[in-house]
Tab-separated table of C-alpha atoms and ligand atoms in Angstrom:
chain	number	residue	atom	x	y	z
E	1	UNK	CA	-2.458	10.080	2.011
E	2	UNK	CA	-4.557	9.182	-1.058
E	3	UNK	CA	-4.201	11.055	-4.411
E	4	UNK	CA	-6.776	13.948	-3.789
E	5	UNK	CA	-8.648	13.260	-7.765
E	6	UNK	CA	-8.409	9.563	-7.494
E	7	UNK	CA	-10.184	9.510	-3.660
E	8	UNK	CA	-12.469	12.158	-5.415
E	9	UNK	CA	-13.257	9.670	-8.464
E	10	UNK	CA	-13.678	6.987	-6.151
E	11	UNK	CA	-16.136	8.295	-3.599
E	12	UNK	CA	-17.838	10.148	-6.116
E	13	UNK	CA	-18.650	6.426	-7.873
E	14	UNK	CA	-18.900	5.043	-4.153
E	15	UNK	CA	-21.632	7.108	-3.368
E	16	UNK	CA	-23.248	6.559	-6.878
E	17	UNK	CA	-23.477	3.392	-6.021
E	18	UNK	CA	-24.525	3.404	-2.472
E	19	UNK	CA	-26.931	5.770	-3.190
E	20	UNK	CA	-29.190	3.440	-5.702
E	21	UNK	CA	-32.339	1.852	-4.697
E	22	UNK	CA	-31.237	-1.447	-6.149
E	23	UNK	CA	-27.941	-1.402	-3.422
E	24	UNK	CA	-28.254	-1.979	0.472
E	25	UNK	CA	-24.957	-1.324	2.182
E	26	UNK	CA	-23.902	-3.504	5.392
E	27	UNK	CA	-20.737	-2.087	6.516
E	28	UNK	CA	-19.127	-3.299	9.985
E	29	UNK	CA	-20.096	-6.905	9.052
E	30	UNK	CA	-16.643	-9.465	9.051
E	31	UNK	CA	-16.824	-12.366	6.348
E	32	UNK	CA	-16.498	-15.671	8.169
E	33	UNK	CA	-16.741	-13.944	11.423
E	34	UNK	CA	-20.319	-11.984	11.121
E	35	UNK	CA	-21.317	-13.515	8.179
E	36	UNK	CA	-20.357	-17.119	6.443
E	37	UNK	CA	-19.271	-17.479	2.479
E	38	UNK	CA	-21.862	-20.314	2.736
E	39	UNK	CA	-24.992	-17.917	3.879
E	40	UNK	CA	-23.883	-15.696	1.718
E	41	UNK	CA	-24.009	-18.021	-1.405
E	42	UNK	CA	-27.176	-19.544	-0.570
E	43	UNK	CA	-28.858	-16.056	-0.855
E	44	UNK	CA	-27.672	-14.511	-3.845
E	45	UNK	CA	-27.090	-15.790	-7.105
E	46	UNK	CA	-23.130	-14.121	-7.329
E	47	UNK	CA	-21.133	-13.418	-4.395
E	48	UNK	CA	-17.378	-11.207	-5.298
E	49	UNK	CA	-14.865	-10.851	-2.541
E	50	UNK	CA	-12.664	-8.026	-2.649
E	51	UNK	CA	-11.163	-7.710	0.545
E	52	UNK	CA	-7.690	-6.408	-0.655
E	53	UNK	CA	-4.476	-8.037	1.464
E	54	UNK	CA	-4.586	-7.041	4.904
E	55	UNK	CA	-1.783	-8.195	6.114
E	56	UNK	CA	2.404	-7.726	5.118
E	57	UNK	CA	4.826	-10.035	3.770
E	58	UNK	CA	8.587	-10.910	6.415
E	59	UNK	CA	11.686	-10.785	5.604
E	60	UNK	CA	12.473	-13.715	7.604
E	61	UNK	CA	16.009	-12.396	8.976
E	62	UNK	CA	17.268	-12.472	12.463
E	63	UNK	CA	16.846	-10.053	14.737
E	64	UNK	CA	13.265	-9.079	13.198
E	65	UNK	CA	10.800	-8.884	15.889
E	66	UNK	CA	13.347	-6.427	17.932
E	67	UNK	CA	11.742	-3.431	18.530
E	68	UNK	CA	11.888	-0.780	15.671
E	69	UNK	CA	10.551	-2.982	12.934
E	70	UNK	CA	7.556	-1.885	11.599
E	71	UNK	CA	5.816	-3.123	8.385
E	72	UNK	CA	4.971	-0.178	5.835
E	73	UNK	CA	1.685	-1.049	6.610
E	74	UNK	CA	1.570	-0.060	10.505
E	75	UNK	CA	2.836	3.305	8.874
E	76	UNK	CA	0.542	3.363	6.190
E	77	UNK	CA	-2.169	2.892	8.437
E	78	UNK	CA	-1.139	5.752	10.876
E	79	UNK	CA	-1.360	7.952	8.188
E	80	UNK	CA	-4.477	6.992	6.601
E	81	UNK	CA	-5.983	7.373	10.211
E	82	UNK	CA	-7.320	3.399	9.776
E	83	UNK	CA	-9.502	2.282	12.563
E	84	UNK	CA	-6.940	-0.313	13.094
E	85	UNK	CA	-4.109	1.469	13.415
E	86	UNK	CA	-0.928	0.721	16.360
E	87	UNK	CA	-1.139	3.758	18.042
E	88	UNK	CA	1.876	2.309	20.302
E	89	UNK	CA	4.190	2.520	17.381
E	90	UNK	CA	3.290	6.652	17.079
E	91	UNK	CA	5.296	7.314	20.285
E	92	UNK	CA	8.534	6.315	19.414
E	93	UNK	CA	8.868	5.230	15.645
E	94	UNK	CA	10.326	8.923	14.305
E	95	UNK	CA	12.298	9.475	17.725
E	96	UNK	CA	15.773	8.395	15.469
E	97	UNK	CA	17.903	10.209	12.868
E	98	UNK	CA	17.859	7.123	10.094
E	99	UNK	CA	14.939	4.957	9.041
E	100	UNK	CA	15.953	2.030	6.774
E	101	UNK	CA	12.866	1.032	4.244
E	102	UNK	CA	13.650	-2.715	2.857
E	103	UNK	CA	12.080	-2.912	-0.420
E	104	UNK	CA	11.727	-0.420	-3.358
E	105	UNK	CA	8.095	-0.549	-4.406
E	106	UNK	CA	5.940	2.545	-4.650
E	107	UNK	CA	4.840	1.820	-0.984
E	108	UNK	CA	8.326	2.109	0.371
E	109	UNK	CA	8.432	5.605	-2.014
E	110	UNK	CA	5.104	6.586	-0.108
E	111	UNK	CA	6.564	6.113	3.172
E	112	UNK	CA	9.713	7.875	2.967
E	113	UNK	CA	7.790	10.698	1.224
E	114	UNK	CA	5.644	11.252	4.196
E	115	UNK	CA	8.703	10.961	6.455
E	116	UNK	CA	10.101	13.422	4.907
E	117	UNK	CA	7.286	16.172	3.340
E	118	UNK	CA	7.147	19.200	5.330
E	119	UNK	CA	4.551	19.276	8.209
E	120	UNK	CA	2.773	22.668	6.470
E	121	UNK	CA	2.261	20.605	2.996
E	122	UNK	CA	0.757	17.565	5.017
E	123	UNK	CA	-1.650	19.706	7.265
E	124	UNK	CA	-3.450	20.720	4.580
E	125	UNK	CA	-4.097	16.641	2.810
E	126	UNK	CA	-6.116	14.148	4.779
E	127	UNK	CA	-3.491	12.550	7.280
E	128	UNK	CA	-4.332	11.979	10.422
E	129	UNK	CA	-3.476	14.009	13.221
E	130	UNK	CA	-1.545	11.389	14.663
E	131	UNK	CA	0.825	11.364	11.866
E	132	UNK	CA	0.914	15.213	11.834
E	133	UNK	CA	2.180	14.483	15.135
E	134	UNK	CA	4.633	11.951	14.885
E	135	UNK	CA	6.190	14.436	11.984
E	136	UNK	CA	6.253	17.372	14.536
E	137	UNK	CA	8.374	15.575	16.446
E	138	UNK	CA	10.114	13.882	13.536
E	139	UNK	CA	14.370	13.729	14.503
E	140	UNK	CA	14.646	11.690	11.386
E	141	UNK	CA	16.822	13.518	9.135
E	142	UNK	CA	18.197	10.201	6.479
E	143	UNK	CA	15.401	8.073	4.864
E	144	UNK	CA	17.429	5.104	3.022
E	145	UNK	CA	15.436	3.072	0.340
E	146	UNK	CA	17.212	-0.712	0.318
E	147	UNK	CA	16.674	-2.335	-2.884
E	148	UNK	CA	18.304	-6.053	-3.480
E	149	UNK	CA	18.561	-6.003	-7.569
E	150	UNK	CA	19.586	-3.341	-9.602
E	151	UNK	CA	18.527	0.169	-11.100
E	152	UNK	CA	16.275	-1.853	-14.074
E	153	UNK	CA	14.296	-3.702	-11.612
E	154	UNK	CA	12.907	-1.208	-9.182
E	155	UNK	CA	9.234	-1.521	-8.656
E	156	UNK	CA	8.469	2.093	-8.111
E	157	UNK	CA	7.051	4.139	-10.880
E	158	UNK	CA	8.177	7.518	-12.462
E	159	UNK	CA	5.144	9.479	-10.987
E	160	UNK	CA	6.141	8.535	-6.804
E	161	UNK	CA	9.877	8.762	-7.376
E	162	UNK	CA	8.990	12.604	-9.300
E	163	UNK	CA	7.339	13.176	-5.870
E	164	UNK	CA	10.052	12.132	-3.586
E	165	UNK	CA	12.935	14.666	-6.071
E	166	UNK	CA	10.385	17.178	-5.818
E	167	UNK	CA	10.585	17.415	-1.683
E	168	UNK	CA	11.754	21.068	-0.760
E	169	UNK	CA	14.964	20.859	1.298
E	170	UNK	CA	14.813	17.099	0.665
E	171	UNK	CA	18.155	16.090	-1.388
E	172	UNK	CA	18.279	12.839	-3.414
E	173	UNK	CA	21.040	10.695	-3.103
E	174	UNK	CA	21.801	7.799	-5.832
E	175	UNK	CA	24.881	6.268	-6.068
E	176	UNK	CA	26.876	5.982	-9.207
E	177	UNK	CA	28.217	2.790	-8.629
E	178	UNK	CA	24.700	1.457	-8.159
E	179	UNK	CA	24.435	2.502	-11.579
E	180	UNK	CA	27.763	1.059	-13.830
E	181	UNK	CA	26.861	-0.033	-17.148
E	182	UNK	CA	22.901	1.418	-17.439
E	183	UNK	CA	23.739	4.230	-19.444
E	184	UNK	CA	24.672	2.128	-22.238
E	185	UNK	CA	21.679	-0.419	-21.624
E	186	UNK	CA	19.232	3.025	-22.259
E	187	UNK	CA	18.283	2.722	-25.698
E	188	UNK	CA	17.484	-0.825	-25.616
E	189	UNK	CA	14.673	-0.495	-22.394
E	190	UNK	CA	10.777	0.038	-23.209
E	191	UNK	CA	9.442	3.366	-22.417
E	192	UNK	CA	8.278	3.761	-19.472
E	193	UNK	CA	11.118	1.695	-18.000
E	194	UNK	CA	13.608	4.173	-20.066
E	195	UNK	CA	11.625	7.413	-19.037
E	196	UNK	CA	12.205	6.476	-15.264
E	197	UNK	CA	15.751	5.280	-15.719
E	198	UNK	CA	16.716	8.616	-17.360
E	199	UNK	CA	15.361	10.148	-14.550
E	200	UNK	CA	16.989	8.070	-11.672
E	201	UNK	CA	20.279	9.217	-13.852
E	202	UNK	CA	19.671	12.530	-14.248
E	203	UNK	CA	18.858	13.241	-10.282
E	204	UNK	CA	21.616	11.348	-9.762
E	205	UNK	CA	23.760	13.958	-11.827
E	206	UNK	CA	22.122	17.046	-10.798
E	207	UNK	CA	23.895	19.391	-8.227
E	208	UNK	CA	21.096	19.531	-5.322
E	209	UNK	CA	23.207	21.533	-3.058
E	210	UNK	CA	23.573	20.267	0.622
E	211	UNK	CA	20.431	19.833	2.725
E	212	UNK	CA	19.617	18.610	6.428
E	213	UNK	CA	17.489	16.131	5.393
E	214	UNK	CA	17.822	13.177	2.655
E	215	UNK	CA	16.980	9.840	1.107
E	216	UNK	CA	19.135	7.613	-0.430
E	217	UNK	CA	18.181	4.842	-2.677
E	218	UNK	CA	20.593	1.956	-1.959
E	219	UNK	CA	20.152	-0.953	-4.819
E	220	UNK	CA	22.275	-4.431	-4.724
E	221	UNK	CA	21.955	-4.599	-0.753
E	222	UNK	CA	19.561	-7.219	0.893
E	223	UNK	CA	19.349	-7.229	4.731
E	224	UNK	CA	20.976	-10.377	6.452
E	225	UNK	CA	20.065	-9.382	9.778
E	226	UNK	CA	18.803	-6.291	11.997
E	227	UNK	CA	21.240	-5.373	14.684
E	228	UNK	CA	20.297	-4.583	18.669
E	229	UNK	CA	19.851	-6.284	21.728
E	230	UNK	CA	16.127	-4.968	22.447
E	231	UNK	CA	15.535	-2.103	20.106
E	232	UNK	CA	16.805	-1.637	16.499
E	233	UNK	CA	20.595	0.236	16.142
E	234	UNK	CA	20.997	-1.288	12.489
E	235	UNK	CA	20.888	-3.187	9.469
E	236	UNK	CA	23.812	-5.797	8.263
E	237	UNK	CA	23.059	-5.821	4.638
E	238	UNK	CA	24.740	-7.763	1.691
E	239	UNK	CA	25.922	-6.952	-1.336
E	240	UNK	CA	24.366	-8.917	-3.820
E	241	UNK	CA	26.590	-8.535	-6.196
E	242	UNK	CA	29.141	-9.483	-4.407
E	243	UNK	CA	28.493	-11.929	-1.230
E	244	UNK	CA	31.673	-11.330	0.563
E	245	UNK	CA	30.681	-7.626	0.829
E	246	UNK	CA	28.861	-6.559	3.670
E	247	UNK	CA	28.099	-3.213	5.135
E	248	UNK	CA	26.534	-1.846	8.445
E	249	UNK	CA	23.777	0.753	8.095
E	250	UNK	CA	23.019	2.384	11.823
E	251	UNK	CA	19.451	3.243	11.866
E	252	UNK	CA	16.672	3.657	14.653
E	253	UNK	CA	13.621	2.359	12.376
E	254	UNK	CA	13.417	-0.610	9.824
E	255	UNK	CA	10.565	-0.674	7.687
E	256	UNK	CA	9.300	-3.759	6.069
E	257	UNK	CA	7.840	-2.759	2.598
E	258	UNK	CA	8.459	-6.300	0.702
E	259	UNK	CA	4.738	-6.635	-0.660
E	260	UNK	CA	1.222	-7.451	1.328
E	261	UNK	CA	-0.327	-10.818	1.192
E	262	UNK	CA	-4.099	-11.383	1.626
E	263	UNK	CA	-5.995	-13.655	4.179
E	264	UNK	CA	-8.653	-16.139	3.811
E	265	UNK	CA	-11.453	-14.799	5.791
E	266	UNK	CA	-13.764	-17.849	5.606
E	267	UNK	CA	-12.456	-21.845	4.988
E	268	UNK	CA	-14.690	-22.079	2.763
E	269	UNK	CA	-12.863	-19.833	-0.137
E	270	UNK	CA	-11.172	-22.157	-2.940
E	271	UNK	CA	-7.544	-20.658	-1.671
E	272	UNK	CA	-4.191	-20.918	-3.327
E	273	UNK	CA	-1.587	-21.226	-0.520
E	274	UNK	CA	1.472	-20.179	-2.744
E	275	UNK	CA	-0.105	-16.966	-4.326
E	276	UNK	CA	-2.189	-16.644	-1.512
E	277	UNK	CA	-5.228	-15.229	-3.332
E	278	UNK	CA	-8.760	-17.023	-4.741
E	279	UNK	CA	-8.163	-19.313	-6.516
E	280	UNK	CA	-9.569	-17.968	-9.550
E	281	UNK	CA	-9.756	-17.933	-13.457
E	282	UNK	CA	-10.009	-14.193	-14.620
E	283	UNK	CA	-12.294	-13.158	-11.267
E	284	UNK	CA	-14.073	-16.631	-11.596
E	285	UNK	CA	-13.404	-18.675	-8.266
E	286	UNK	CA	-12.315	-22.336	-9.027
E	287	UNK	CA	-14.793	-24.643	-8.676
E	288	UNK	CA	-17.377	-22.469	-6.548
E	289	UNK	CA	-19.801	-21.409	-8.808
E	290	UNK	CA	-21.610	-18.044	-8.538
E	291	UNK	CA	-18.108	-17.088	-6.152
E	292	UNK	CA	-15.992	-14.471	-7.984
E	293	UNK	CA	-12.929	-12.177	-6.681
E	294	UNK	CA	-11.164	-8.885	-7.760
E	295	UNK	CA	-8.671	-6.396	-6.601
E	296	UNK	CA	-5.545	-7.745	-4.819
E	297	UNK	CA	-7.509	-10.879	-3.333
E	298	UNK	CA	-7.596	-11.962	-6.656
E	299	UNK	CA	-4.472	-10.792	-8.549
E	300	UNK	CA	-1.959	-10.574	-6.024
E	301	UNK	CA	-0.501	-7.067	-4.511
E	302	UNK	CA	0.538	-6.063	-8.079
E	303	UNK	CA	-0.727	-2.742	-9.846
E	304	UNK	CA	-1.866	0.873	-9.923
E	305	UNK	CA	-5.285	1.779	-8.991
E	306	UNK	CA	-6.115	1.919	-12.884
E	307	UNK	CA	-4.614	-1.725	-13.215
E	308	UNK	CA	-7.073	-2.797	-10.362
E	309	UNK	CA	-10.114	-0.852	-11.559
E	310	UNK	CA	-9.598	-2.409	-15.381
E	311	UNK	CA	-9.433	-6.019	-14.121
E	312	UNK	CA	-12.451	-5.246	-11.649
E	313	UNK	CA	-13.900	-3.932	-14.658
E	314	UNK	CA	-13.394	-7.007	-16.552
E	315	UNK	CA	-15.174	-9.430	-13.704
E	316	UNK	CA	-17.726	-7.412	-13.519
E	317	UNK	CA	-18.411	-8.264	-17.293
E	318	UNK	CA	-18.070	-11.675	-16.507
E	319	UNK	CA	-20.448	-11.789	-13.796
E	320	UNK	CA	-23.256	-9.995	-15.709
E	321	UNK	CA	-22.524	-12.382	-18.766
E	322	UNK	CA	-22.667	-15.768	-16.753
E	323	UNK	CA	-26.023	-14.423	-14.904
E	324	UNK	CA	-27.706	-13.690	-18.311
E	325	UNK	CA	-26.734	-17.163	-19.638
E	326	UNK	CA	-28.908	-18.599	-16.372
E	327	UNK	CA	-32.371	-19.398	-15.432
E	328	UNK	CA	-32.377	-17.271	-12.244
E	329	UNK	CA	-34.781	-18.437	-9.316
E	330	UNK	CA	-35.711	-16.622	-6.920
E	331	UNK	CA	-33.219	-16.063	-3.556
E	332	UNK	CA	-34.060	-14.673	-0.387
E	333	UNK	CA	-30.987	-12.085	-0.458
E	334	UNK	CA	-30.549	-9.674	2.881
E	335	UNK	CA	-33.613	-10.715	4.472
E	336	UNK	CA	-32.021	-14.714	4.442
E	337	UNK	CA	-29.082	-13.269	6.192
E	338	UNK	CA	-31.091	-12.814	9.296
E	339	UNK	CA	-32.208	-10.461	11.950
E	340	UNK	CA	-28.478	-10.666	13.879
E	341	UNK	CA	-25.974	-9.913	10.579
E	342	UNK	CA	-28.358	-6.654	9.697
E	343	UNK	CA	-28.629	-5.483	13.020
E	344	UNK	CA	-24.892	-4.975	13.754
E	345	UNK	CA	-24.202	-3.284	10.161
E	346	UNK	CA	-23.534	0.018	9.713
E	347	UNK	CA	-25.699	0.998	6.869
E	348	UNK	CA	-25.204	3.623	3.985
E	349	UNK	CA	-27.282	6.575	6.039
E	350	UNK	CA	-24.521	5.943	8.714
E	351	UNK	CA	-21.201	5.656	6.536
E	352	UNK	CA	-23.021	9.422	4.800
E	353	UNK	CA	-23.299	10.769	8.294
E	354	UNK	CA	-19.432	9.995	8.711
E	355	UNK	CA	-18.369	11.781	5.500
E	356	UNK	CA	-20.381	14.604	6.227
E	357	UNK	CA	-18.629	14.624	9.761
E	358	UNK	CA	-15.177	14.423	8.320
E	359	UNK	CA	-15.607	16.769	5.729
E	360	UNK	CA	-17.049	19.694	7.985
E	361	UNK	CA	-14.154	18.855	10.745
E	362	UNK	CA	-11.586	19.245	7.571
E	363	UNK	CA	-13.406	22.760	6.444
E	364	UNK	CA	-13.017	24.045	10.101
E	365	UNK	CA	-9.031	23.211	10.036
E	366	UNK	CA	-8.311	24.016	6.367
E	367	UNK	CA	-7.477	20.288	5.330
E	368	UNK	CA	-9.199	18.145	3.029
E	369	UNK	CA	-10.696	16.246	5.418
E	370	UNK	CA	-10.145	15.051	9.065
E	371	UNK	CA	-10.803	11.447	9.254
E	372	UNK	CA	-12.494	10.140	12.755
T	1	LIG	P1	6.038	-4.154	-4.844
T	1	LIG	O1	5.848	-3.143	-5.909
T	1	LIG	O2	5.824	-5.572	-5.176
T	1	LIG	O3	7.525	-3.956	-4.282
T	1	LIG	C1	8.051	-4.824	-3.332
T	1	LIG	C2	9.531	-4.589	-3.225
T	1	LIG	O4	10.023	-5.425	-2.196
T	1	LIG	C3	10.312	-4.937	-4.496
T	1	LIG	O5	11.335	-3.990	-4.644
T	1	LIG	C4	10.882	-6.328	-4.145
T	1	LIG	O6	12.091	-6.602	-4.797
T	1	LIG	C5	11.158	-6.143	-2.676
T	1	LIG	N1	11.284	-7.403	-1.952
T	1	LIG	C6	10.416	-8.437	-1.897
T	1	LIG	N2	10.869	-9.389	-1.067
T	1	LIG	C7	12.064	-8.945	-0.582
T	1	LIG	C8	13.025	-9.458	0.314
T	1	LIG	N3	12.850	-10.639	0.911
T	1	LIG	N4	14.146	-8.735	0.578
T	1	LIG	C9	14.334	-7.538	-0.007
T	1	LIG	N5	13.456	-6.975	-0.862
T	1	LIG	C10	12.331	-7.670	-1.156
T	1	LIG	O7	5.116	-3.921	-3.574
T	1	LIG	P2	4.574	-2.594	-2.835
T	1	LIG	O8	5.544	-1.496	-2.834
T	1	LIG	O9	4.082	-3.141	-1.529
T	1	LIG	O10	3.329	-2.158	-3.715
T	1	LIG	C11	2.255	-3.068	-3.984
T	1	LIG	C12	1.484	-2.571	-5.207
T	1	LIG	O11	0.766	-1.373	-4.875
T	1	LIG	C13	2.383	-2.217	-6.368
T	1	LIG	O12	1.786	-2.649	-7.552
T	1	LIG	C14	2.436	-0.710	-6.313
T	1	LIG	O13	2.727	-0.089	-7.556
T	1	LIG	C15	1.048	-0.382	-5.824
T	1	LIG	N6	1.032	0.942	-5.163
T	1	LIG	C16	0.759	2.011	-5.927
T	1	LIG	C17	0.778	3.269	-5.372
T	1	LIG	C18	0.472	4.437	-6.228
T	1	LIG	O14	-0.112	4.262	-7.286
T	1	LIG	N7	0.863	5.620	-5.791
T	1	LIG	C19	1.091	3.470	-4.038
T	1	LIG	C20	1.377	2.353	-3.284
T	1	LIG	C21	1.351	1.093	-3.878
T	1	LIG	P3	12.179	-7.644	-6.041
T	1	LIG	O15	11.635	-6.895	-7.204
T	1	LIG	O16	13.628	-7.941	-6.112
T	1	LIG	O17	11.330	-8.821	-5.637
């Protein structure tokens, strides 16, 4: 479920764009499957990859590939109605009473918030219907966040975790002993940090009352193995803290939400195996001129959408600048990609005829939009 203004500010400059003259729009079309980095190069003067990170980051503990382990980003996915989702994991994933979510970034905070937001709220967004359906069915009445440092080092930010208190007939659960010593570690913490500590210790005070449902945010525990013979029952977790401490959590879902990490789509990409990303100075790719990257491909998965849209912003500059300092001559562009790469593309007429489709289908059942 995007942020309704921020999916409106970004198709509204998406179709800005793909509606100049001076843009043709090949959609459908795989780097280093339909089309090669090298074609590409040798018909336009700049080439920027900004593929994102499709795929998720392991935990690397026993007992992971059992059954019941998702990544965030099967769930994330299913709920964003993504032509690639695993529809095999709708079935059964919500069929248990306790999902475990490994990690406490704002991803983790978006998937226990759609676990848990009432099925009337979400009809009326743009989640799929197979999500709508999963949460029909939903048994899952605990959501526990698992954090492995402390209170100061979550990764989520004050805006998602105001979302998650704010559930109706969702209570919050934070442990004081999670907590021992913060309090008098307040004044000395920058703002924002301080802002969204004072409010992880004032839910944590406040009287909520007693509700069916919950989530828990458990910090200091990292997961030493998932329990089960075939299918998930739990999660041995240690206290890091303390390594002699251990604790069983029984649970029917485990969801991986420890960061994505992006692919390289053609051999040919100057590619740094550790950050896995471009390798790139400020957008420029190393030692491939006329190559640049942005968004996660080229950062990392770090940042807001405004974080990513400022960098973008910032290669973009680049790219202009190091195109006026050249003598340009002339490139065949598209028409050098040849007859097979253009005819399989989806083009902009086609990607308008979709919106169009998605937004009449979402007027006829009161939602933002239903996506096909
Ligand atoms: P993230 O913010 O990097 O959080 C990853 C979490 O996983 C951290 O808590 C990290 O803990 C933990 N972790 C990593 N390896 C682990 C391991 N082996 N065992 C246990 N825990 C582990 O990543 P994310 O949640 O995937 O989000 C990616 C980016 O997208 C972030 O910048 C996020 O803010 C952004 N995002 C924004 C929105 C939004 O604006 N609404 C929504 C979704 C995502 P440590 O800190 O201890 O490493």
């Amino acid at each position: 479920m995007h942020c309704p203004h921020i999916l409106v500010t970004v198709l509204s400059s998406c179709a800005q764009v793909g509606e100049s003259s001076r843009v043709t729009f090949l959609g459908n079309t795989r780097l280093g499957q339909d089309v090669s980095l090298s074609a590409l190069l040798a018909n336009y003067h700049a080439v920027l990859c900004t593929y994102g990170a499709a795929e998720d980051r392991l935990l690397g503990i026993p007992g992971e590939s059992l059954a019941g382990v998702v990544s965030a980003r099967d769930l994330v996915s299913l709920y964003n109605g993504a032509p690639d989702s695993n529809l095999s994991l709708a079935a059964s994933s919500l069929d248990t009473d306790t999902v475990a979510i490994v990690g406490m970034g704002n991803v983790a905070l978006d998937v226990a918030r759609l676990i848990l937001a009432p099925v009337n709220v979400l009809r009326k967004t743009d989640v799929s219907d197979t999500w709508l359906e999963m949460r029909a069915k939903s048994r899952v009445k605990r959501v526990v966040v698992i954090g492995r440092r402390g209170p100061l080092n979550v990764s989520f930010t004050i805006k998602e975790l105001r979302e998650m208190i704010k559930l109706p007939a969702v209570q919050s659960v934070i442990n004081p002993s999670d907590f021992e010593g913060v309090q008098g570690q307040l004044k000395s913490l920058e703002r924002p940090r301080k802002r969204l500590t004072d409010l992880l210790l004032k839910t944590m005070g406040s009287d909520q009352g007693s509700q069916d449902e919950a989530w828990e945010l458990k910090l200091w525990r990292s997961p030493v193995s998932v329990l089960g013979e075939e299918r998930v029952t739990g999660l041995e977790l240690r206290d890091t803290r303390d390594s002699d401490v251990t604790e069983r959590l029984e649970c029917g879902l485990v969801v991986r939400s420890v960061g994505y990490s992006s692919v390289r789509a053609d051999p040919q990409l100057p590619w740094d195996d550790t950050k896995r990303v471009i390798s790139n100075e400020d957008g420029r790719a190393r030692g491939c001129p006329g190559l640049y990257t942005a968004g996660w491909l080229g950062t990392g998965p770090r940042g807001v959408i405004i974080d990513t849209m400022n960098t973008a912003f910032r290669v973009a500059a680049s790219l202009v600048s190091d195109l006026g300092g050249q003598q340009l001559t002339e490139r065949p562009g598209l028409e050098g990609l040849g007859e097979a790469v253009r005819a399989g593309a989806t083009s902009w007429a086609d990607w308008q005829r979709l919106d169009t489709e998605e937004l009449r289908r979402g007027v006829a059942k009161d939602k933002a939009r239903d996506k096909i």
